[in-house]
PDB file of C-alpha atoms in Angstrom:
ATOM      1  CA  MET V  24      25.072  -1.468   1.113  1.00  0.00           C
ATOM      2  CA  ASP V  25      23.132   1.507   2.473  1.00  0.00           C
ATOM      3  CA  TRP V  26      21.554  -0.147   5.523  1.00  0.00           C
ATOM      4  CA  THR V  27      19.918   3.074   6.686  1.00  0.00           C
ATOM      5  CA  ALA V  28      18.071   3.413   3.377  1.00  0.00           C
ATOM      6  CA  LEU V  29      17.050  -0.260   3.447  1.00  0.00           C
ATOM      7  CA  PHE V  30      15.672  -0.076   6.987  1.00  0.00           C
ATOM      8  CA  LEU V  31      13.857   3.155   6.106  1.00  0.00           C
ATOM      9  CA  SER V  32      12.234   1.422   3.122  1.00  0.00           C
ATOM     10  CA  LEU V  33      11.192  -1.552   5.259  1.00  0.00           C
ATOM     11  CA  ARG V  34       9.792   0.805   7.876  1.00  0.00           C
ATOM     12  CA  LEU V  35       7.853   2.725   5.232  1.00  0.00           C
ATOM     13  CA  ALA V  36       6.504  -0.493   3.699  1.00  0.00           C
ATOM     14  CA  GLY V  37       5.511  -1.859   7.105  1.00  0.00           C
ATOM     15  CA  TRP V  38       3.595   1.253   8.113  1.00  0.00           C
ATOM     16  CA  THR V  39       1.920   1.447   4.705  1.00  0.00           C
ATOM     17  CA  VAL V  40       0.707  -2.155   5.012  1.00  0.00           C
ATOM     18  CA  ALA V  41      -0.482  -1.598   8.592  1.00  0.00           C
ATOM     19  CA  ILE V  42      -2.551   1.434   7.585  1.00  0.00           C
ATOM     20  CA  LEU V  43      -3.948  -0.039   4.379  1.00  0.00           C
ATOM     21  CA  LEU V  44      -4.925  -3.431   5.829  1.00  0.00           C
ATOM     22  CA  PRO V  45      -8.143  -2.198   7.506  1.00  0.00           C
ATOM     23  CA  VAL V  46      -8.748   0.230   4.632  1.00  0.00           C
ATOM     24  CA  SER V  47      -8.539  -2.578   2.070  1.00  0.00           C
ATOM     25  CA  ILE V  48     -10.906  -4.809   4.047  1.00  0.00           C
ATOM     26  CA  VAL V  49     -13.548  -2.145   4.619  1.00  0.00           C
ATOM     27  CA  THR V  50     -13.366  -0.527   1.179  1.00  0.00           C
ATOM     28  CA  GLY V  51     -12.898  -3.792  -0.726  1.00  0.00           C
ATOM     29  CA  ARG V  52     -15.906  -5.351   1.001  1.00  0.00           C
ATOM     30  CA  TRP V  53     -18.014  -2.263   0.361  1.00  0.00           C
ATOM     31  CA  LEU V  54     -17.167  -2.177  -3.342  1.00  0.00           C
ATOM     32  CA  ALA V  55     -17.724  -5.927  -3.663  1.00  0.00           C
ATOM     33  CA  TYR V  56     -21.190  -5.980  -2.093  1.00  0.00           C
ATOM     34  CA  ARG V  57     -22.699  -2.583  -2.844  1.00  0.00           C
ATOM     35  CA  GLN V  58     -24.235  -1.452  -6.107  1.00  0.00           C
ATOM     36  CA  PHE V  59     -24.671   2.283  -6.645  1.00  0.00           C
ATOM     37  CA  ARG V  60     -24.713   4.702  -9.549  1.00  0.00           C
ATOM     38  CA  ALA V  61     -21.215   6.130  -9.085  1.00  0.00           C
ATOM     39  CA  LYS V  62     -19.514   2.798  -8.388  1.00  0.00           C
ATOM     40  CA  GLY V  63     -17.647   2.841 -11.696  1.00  0.00           C
ATOM     41  CA  LEU V  64     -16.328   6.317 -10.958  1.00  0.00           C
ATOM     42  CA  VAL V  65     -15.181   5.316  -7.463  1.00  0.00           C
ATOM     43  CA  GLU V  66     -13.385   2.262  -8.852  1.00  0.00           C
ATOM     44  CA  ALA V  67     -11.755   4.422 -11.526  1.00  0.00           C
ATOM     45  CA  VAL V  68     -10.460   6.845  -8.883  1.00  0.00           C
ATOM     46  CA  VAL V  69      -9.092   3.942  -6.839  1.00  0.00           C
ATOM     47  CA  MET V  70      -7.300   2.570  -9.907  1.00  0.00           C
ATOM     48  CA  LEU V  71      -5.914   5.950 -11.013  1.00  0.00           C
ATOM     49  CA  PRO V  72      -2.462   5.470  -9.383  1.00  0.00           C
ATOM     50  CA  LEU V  73      -1.927   2.427 -11.607  1.00  0.00           C
ATOM     51  CA  VAL V  74      -2.074   4.427 -14.830  1.00  0.00           C
ATOM     52  CA  LEU V  75      -0.690   7.816 -13.798  1.00  0.00           C
ATOM     53  CA  PRO V  76       3.097   8.252 -13.974  1.00  0.00           C
ATOM     54  CA  PRO V  77       4.474   8.377 -10.408  1.00  0.00           C
ATOM     55  CA  THR V  78       6.058  11.779 -11.014  1.00  0.00           C
ATOM     56  CA  VAL V  79       2.702  13.219 -12.125  1.00  0.00           C
ATOM     57  CA  PHE V  80       0.963  11.749  -9.091  1.00  0.00           C
ATOM     58  CA  GLY V  81       3.796  12.996  -6.894  1.00  0.00           C
ATOM     59  CA  PHE V  82       3.494  16.486  -8.333  1.00  0.00           C
ATOM     60  CA  TYR V  83      -0.184  16.717  -7.396  1.00  0.00           C
ATOM     61  CA  LEU V  84       0.526  15.359  -3.921  1.00  0.00           C
ATOM     62  CA  LEU V  85       3.298  17.936  -3.565  1.00  0.00           C
ATOM     63  CA  MET V  86       0.832  20.664  -4.445  1.00  0.00           C
ATOM     64  CA  ALA V  87      -1.808  19.218  -2.116  1.00  0.00           C
ATOM     65  CA  PHE V  88       0.472  18.810   0.916  1.00  0.00           C
ATOM     66  CA  GLY V  89       3.029  21.570   0.356  1.00  0.00           C
ATOM     67  CA  ARG V  90       3.591  24.387   2.810  1.00  0.00           C
ATOM     68  CA  ASN V  91       1.299  26.783   0.938  1.00  0.00           C
ATOM     69  CA  SER V  92      -1.620  24.339   0.744  1.00  0.00           C
ATOM     70  CA  PRO V  93      -4.369  24.263   3.422  1.00  0.00           C
ATOM     71  CA  ILE V  94      -3.318  20.789   4.573  1.00  0.00           C
ATOM     72  CA  GLY V  95       0.359  21.720   4.578  1.00  0.00           C
ATOM     73  CA  ALA V  96      -0.301  24.952   6.476  1.00  0.00           C
ATOM     74  CA  PHE V  97      -2.369  23.067   9.071  1.00  0.00           C
ATOM     75  CA  TRP V  98       0.396  20.505   9.530  1.00  0.00           C
ATOM     76  CA  GLN V  99       3.011  23.247   9.851  1.00  0.00           C
ATOM     77  CA  ALA V 100       0.961  25.045  12.493  1.00  0.00           C
ATOM     78  CA  SER V 101       0.192  21.854  14.410  1.00  0.00           C
ATOM     79  CA  PHE V 102       3.579  20.115  14.421  1.00  0.00           C
ATOM     80  CA  GLY V 103       6.043  22.910  13.732  1.00  0.00           C
ATOM     81  CA  HIS V 104       7.461  21.492  10.502  1.00  0.00           C
ATOM     82  CA  GLN V 105       6.302  20.941   6.954  1.00  0.00           C
ATOM     83  CA  LEU V 106       4.781  17.668   5.832  1.00  0.00           C
ATOM     84  CA  VAL V 107       6.675  17.257   2.573  1.00  0.00           C
ATOM     85  CA  PHE V 108      10.319  16.120   2.671  1.00  0.00           C
ATOM     86  CA  THR V 109       9.649  14.205   5.906  1.00  0.00           C
ATOM     87  CA  PHE V 110       9.017  10.534   6.677  1.00  0.00           C
ATOM     88  CA  GLU V 111       5.413  11.379   7.547  1.00  0.00           C
ATOM     89  CA  GLY V 112       4.975  12.961   4.121  1.00  0.00           C
ATOM     90  CA  LEU V 113       6.414   9.854   2.477  1.00  0.00           C
ATOM     91  CA  LEU V 114       3.970   7.703   4.437  1.00  0.00           C
ATOM     92  CA  VAL V 115       0.971   9.789   3.373  1.00  0.00           C
ATOM     93  CA  ALA V 116       2.091   9.631  -0.263  1.00  0.00           C
ATOM     94  CA  SER V 117       2.768   5.894  -0.060  1.00  0.00           C
ATOM     95  CA  VAL V 118      -0.645   5.150   1.447  1.00  0.00           C
ATOM     96  CA  ILE V 119      -2.457   7.145  -1.239  1.00  0.00           C
ATOM     97  CA  PHE V 120      -0.331   5.780  -4.070  1.00  0.00           C
ATOM     98  CA  ASN V 121      -0.874   2.159  -2.950  1.00  0.00           C
ATOM     99  CA  LEU V 122      -4.655   2.351  -2.585  1.00  0.00           C
ATOM    100  CA  SER V 123      -5.219   0.520  -5.866  1.00  0.00           C
ATOM    101  CA  PHE V 124      -2.776  -2.269  -4.943  1.00  0.00           C
ATOM    102  CA  ALA V 125      -4.479  -2.725  -1.576  1.00  0.00           C
ATOM    103  CA  ILE V 126      -8.152  -2.366  -2.476  1.00  0.00           C
ATOM    104  CA  GLN V 127      -8.594  -4.152  -5.804  1.00  0.00           C
ATOM    105  CA  PRO V 128      -7.284  -7.615  -4.762  1.00  0.00           C
ATOM    106  CA  ALA V 129      -9.278  -7.400  -1.521  1.00  0.00           C
ATOM    107  CA  GLN V 130     -12.388  -6.485  -3.517  1.00  0.00           C
ATOM    108  CA  ARG V 131     -11.882  -9.503  -5.774  1.00  0.00           C
ATOM    109  CA  GLY V 132     -11.468 -11.684  -2.686  1.00  0.00           C
ATOM    110  CA  PHE V 133     -14.792 -10.566  -1.225  1.00  0.00           C
ATOM    111  CA  GLU V 134     -16.508 -10.917  -4.601  1.00  0.00           C
ATOM    112  CA  ALA V 135     -15.502 -14.591  -4.553  1.00  0.00           C
ATOM    113  CA  VAL V 136     -17.474 -15.199  -1.336  1.00  0.00           C
ATOM    114  CA  PRO V 137     -20.765 -16.905  -2.382  1.00  0.00           C
ATOM    115  CA  VAL V 138     -23.895 -14.879  -1.750  1.00  0.00           C
ATOM    116  CA  ASP V 139     -25.689 -17.850  -0.177  1.00  0.00           C
ATOM    117  CA  VAL V 140     -22.908 -18.172   2.398  1.00  0.00           C
ATOM    118  CA  ARG V 141     -23.392 -14.581   3.512  1.00  0.00           C
ATOM    119  CA  GLU V 142     -27.155 -15.040   3.539  1.00  0.00           C
ATOM    120  CA  ALA V 143     -26.801 -18.202   5.632  1.00  0.00           C
ATOM    121  CA  ALA V 144     -24.667 -16.307   8.141  1.00  0.00           C
ATOM    122  CA  ALA V 145     -27.340 -13.602   8.379  1.00  0.00           C
ATOM    123  CA  CYS V 146     -30.089 -16.230   8.814  1.00  0.00           C
ATOM    124  CA  CYS V 147     -28.103 -17.741  11.698  1.00  0.00           C
ATOM    125  CA  GLY V 148     -28.329 -14.398  13.480  1.00  0.00           C
ATOM    126  CA  MET V 149     -24.745 -13.290  12.958  1.00  0.00           C
ATOM    127  CA  SER V 150     -24.122  -9.580  13.121  1.00  0.00           C
ATOM    128  CA  PRO V 151     -22.352  -7.984  10.124  1.00  0.00           C
ATOM    129  CA  MET V 152     -19.120  -7.736  12.137  1.00  0.00           C
ATOM    130  CA  ARG V 153     -19.269 -11.351  13.284  1.00  0.00           C
ATOM    131  CA  SER V 154     -20.102 -12.496   9.759  1.00  0.00           C
ATOM    132  CA  LEU V 155     -17.094 -10.566   8.472  1.00  0.00           C
ATOM    133  CA  LEU V 156     -14.695 -12.038  11.023  1.00  0.00           C
ATOM    134  CA  ARG V 157     -16.013 -15.611  11.169  1.00  0.00           C
ATOM    135  CA  VAL V 158     -17.286 -16.243   7.636  1.00  0.00           C
ATOM    136  CA  GLU V 159     -16.204 -13.704   5.017  1.00  0.00           C
ATOM    137  CA  LEU V 160     -12.561 -13.032   5.942  1.00  0.00           C
ATOM    138  CA  PRO V 161     -11.596 -16.735   6.117  1.00  0.00           C
ATOM    139  CA  LEU V 162     -12.918 -17.092   2.551  1.00  0.00           C
ATOM    140  CA  ALA V 163     -11.669 -13.757   1.201  1.00  0.00           C
ATOM    141  CA  TRP V 164      -8.294 -13.746   2.955  1.00  0.00           C
ATOM    142  CA  PRO V 165      -6.259 -14.867  -0.123  1.00  0.00           C
ATOM    143  CA  GLY V 166      -7.301 -11.637  -1.834  1.00  0.00           C
ATOM    144  CA  VAL V 167      -6.525  -9.577   1.270  1.00  0.00           C
ATOM    145  CA  LEU V 168      -3.146 -11.272   1.665  1.00  0.00           C
ATOM    146  CA  THR V 169      -2.326 -10.678  -1.983  1.00  0.00           C
ATOM    147  CA  ALA V 170      -3.214  -7.011  -1.510  1.00  0.00           C
ATOM    148  CA  MET V 171      -0.832  -6.648   1.427  1.00  0.00           C
ATOM    149  CA  VAL V 172       2.017  -8.457  -0.347  1.00  0.00           C
ATOM    150  CA  LEU V 173       1.630  -6.287  -3.447  1.00  0.00           C
ATOM    151  CA  THR V 174       1.506  -3.175  -1.281  1.00  0.00           C
ATOM    152  CA  PHE V 175       4.655  -4.163   0.625  1.00  0.00           C
ATOM    153  CA  ALA V 176       6.640  -5.091  -2.486  1.00  0.00           C
ATOM    154  CA  HIS V 177       5.479  -2.030  -4.420  1.00  0.00           C
ATOM    155  CA  THR V 178       6.386   0.300  -1.560  1.00  0.00           C
ATOM    156  CA  LEU V 179       9.928  -1.075  -1.443  1.00  0.00           C
ATOM    157  CA  GLY V 180      10.422  -0.180  -5.106  1.00  0.00           C
ATOM    158  CA  GLU V 181       8.735   3.234  -5.139  1.00  0.00           C
ATOM    159  CA  PHE V 182      10.925   5.866  -6.754  1.00  0.00           C
ATOM    160  CA  GLY V 183       9.210   8.683  -8.627  1.00  0.00           C
ATOM    161  CA  ILE V 184       6.674   9.608  -5.984  1.00  0.00           C
ATOM    162  CA  ILE V 185       9.299   9.296  -3.237  1.00  0.00           C
ATOM    163  CA  LEU V 186      11.631  11.624  -5.098  1.00  0.00           C
ATOM    164  CA  MET V 187       8.852  14.182  -5.625  1.00  0.00           C
ATOM    165  CA  MET V 188       7.523  14.129  -2.049  1.00  0.00           C
ATOM    166  CA  GLY V 189      10.676  13.441  -0.088  1.00  0.00           C
ATOM    167  CA  GLY V 190      13.762  14.116  -2.119  1.00  0.00           C
ATOM    168  CA  SER V 191      16.891  12.340  -0.888  1.00  0.00           C
ATOM    169  CA  ILE V 192      17.473  13.194   2.769  1.00  0.00           C
ATOM    170  CA  PRO V 193      19.596  10.486   4.470  1.00  0.00           C
ATOM    171  CA  GLY V 194      17.798   8.856   7.403  1.00  0.00           C
ATOM    172  CA  GLU V 195      14.562  10.725   6.658  1.00  0.00           C
ATOM    173  CA  THR V 196      13.419  10.243   3.068  1.00  0.00           C
ATOM    174  CA  LYS V 197      16.262   8.449   1.278  1.00  0.00           C
ATOM    175  CA  THR V 198      14.834   5.002   0.574  1.00  0.00           C
ATOM    176  CA  ILE V 199      16.665   2.072  -0.990  1.00  0.00           C
ATOM    177  CA  ALA V 200      15.357   2.950  -4.462  1.00  0.00           C
ATOM    178  CA  ILE V 201      16.738   6.486  -4.146  1.00  0.00           C
ATOM    179  CA  ALA V 202      20.008   5.093  -2.813  1.00  0.00           C
ATOM    180  CA  ILE V 203      20.346   2.834  -5.862  1.00  0.00           C
ATOM    181  CA  TYR V 204      19.774   5.813  -8.148  1.00  0.00           C
ATOM    182  CA  ASP V 205      22.383   7.861  -6.276  1.00  0.00           C
ATOM    183  CA  ARG V 206      24.925   5.029  -6.561  1.00  0.00           C
ATOM    184  CA  VAL V 207      24.353   4.769 -10.307  1.00  0.00           C
ATOM    185  CA  GLN V 208      24.734   8.540 -10.630  1.00  0.00           C
ATOM    186  CA  GLY V 209      28.043   8.206  -8.801  1.00  0.00           C
ATOM    187  CA  PHE V 210      29.132   5.319 -11.082  1.00  0.00           C
ATOM    188  CA  ASP V 211      29.159   2.915  -8.123  1.00  0.00           C
ATOM    189  CA  MET V 212      27.706  -0.001 -10.072  1.00  0.00           C
ATOM    190  CA  ALA V 213      28.867  -2.574  -7.528  1.00  0.00           C
ATOM    191  CA  GLY V 214      26.978  -0.880  -4.694  1.00  0.00           C
ATOM    192  CA  ALA V 215      23.904  -0.384  -6.872  1.00  0.00           C
ATOM    193  CA  GLY V 216      24.053  -4.037  -7.885  1.00  0.00           C
ATOM    194  CA  ILE V 217      24.201  -5.251  -4.284  1.00  0.00           C
ATOM    195  CA  MET V 218      21.210  -3.130  -3.245  1.00  0.00           C
ATOM    196  CA  SER V 219      19.224  -4.119  -6.339  1.00  0.00           C
ATOM    197  CA  ALA V 220      19.881  -7.802  -5.671  1.00  0.00           C
ATOM    198  CA  THR V 221      18.792  -7.329  -2.064  1.00  0.00           C
ATOM    199  CA  LEU V 222      15.492  -5.829  -3.200  1.00  0.00           C
ATOM    200  CA  VAL V 223      14.950  -8.694  -5.652  1.00  0.00           C
ATOM    201  CA  ALA V 224      15.658 -11.244  -2.894  1.00  0.00           C
ATOM    202  CA  ILE V 225      13.273  -9.599  -0.411  1.00  0.00           C
ATOM    203  CA  SER V 226      10.491  -9.306  -2.984  1.00  0.00           C
ATOM    204  CA  LEU V 227      10.962 -12.868  -4.225  1.00  0.00           C
ATOM    205  CA  PHE V 228      10.997 -14.285  -0.703  1.00  0.00           C
ATOM    206  CA  THR V 229       7.852 -12.353   0.252  1.00  0.00           C
ATOM    207  CA  ILE V 230       5.897 -13.473  -2.806  1.00  0.00           C
ATOM    208  CA  ALA V 231       7.084 -17.097  -2.556  1.00  0.00           C
ATOM    209  CA  ALA V 232       6.181 -17.282   1.133  1.00  0.00           C
ATOM    210  CA  THR V 233       2.732 -15.923   0.334  1.00  0.00           C
ATOM    211  CA  TYR V 234       2.108 -18.553  -2.344  1.00  0.00           C
ATOM    212  CA  MET V 235       3.284 -21.334  -0.037  1.00  0.00           C
ATOM    213  CA  LEU V 236       1.075 -20.115   2.801  1.00  0.00           C
ATOM    214  CA  SER V 237      -1.921 -19.764   0.478  1.00  0.00           C
ATOM    215  CA  ALA V 238      -1.455 -23.289  -0.860  1.00  0.00           C
ATOM    216  CA  ARG V 239      -1.102 -24.734   2.637  1.00  0.00           C
ATOM    217  CA  VAL V 240      -4.220 -23.045   3.986  1.00  0.00           C
ATOM    218  CA  GLY V 241      -6.102 -23.881   0.792  1.00  0.00           C
ATOM    219  CA  ARG V 242      -5.397 -27.582   1.350  1.00  0.00           C
ATOM    220  CA  ARG V 243      -6.682 -27.311   4.904  1.00  0.00           C
ATOM    221  CA  LEU V 244      -9.922 -25.651   3.782  1.00  0.00           C
ATOM    222  CA  SER V 245     -10.545 -28.147   0.956  1.00  0.00           C
TER     223      SER V 245
END
């Protein structure tokens, strides 16, 4: 078992969820409530990571954040090292690649909030922020929770985009998915099997706990 790779994957997934939680709430709510001419285009851009092969998406991110790009050059000048092939580069790639997993379920959650409930909150004098925290989020939270669970589980299993943006640097960019691939390449099927089973167990536990929590809170609200 490559514990360093596992802990790196958990760290990457945790930071990705932490960053995308507010992004999913704000963007999901905006897409759920607003109607504008380019809404279909915005939703298509958000969903693009779902249909593009990870290696293709990783290639464009590599070009966008590489040393010779404006963003890469700025990062190099500011922090003294390149962005790609670092944990920070993996985090940027993971956040961008998981936008669709984080935003779409949250959007569906906010779309399920009845319009008359939001209007009643406004008539009671609630500010938009108070309405969001006291009225909308308690009703839309199953969608937000689903978004975070999908983001966490998907980040643990990311491979193609991780390989493109980070390579396989132990302790820096070598995640559990890369470690499994390396074990298979080295014909260590026992080690690969143990790590694969660990990923399955973590993902299954996370999803099962989410369903149980959703059912419990749903009974309280009903």
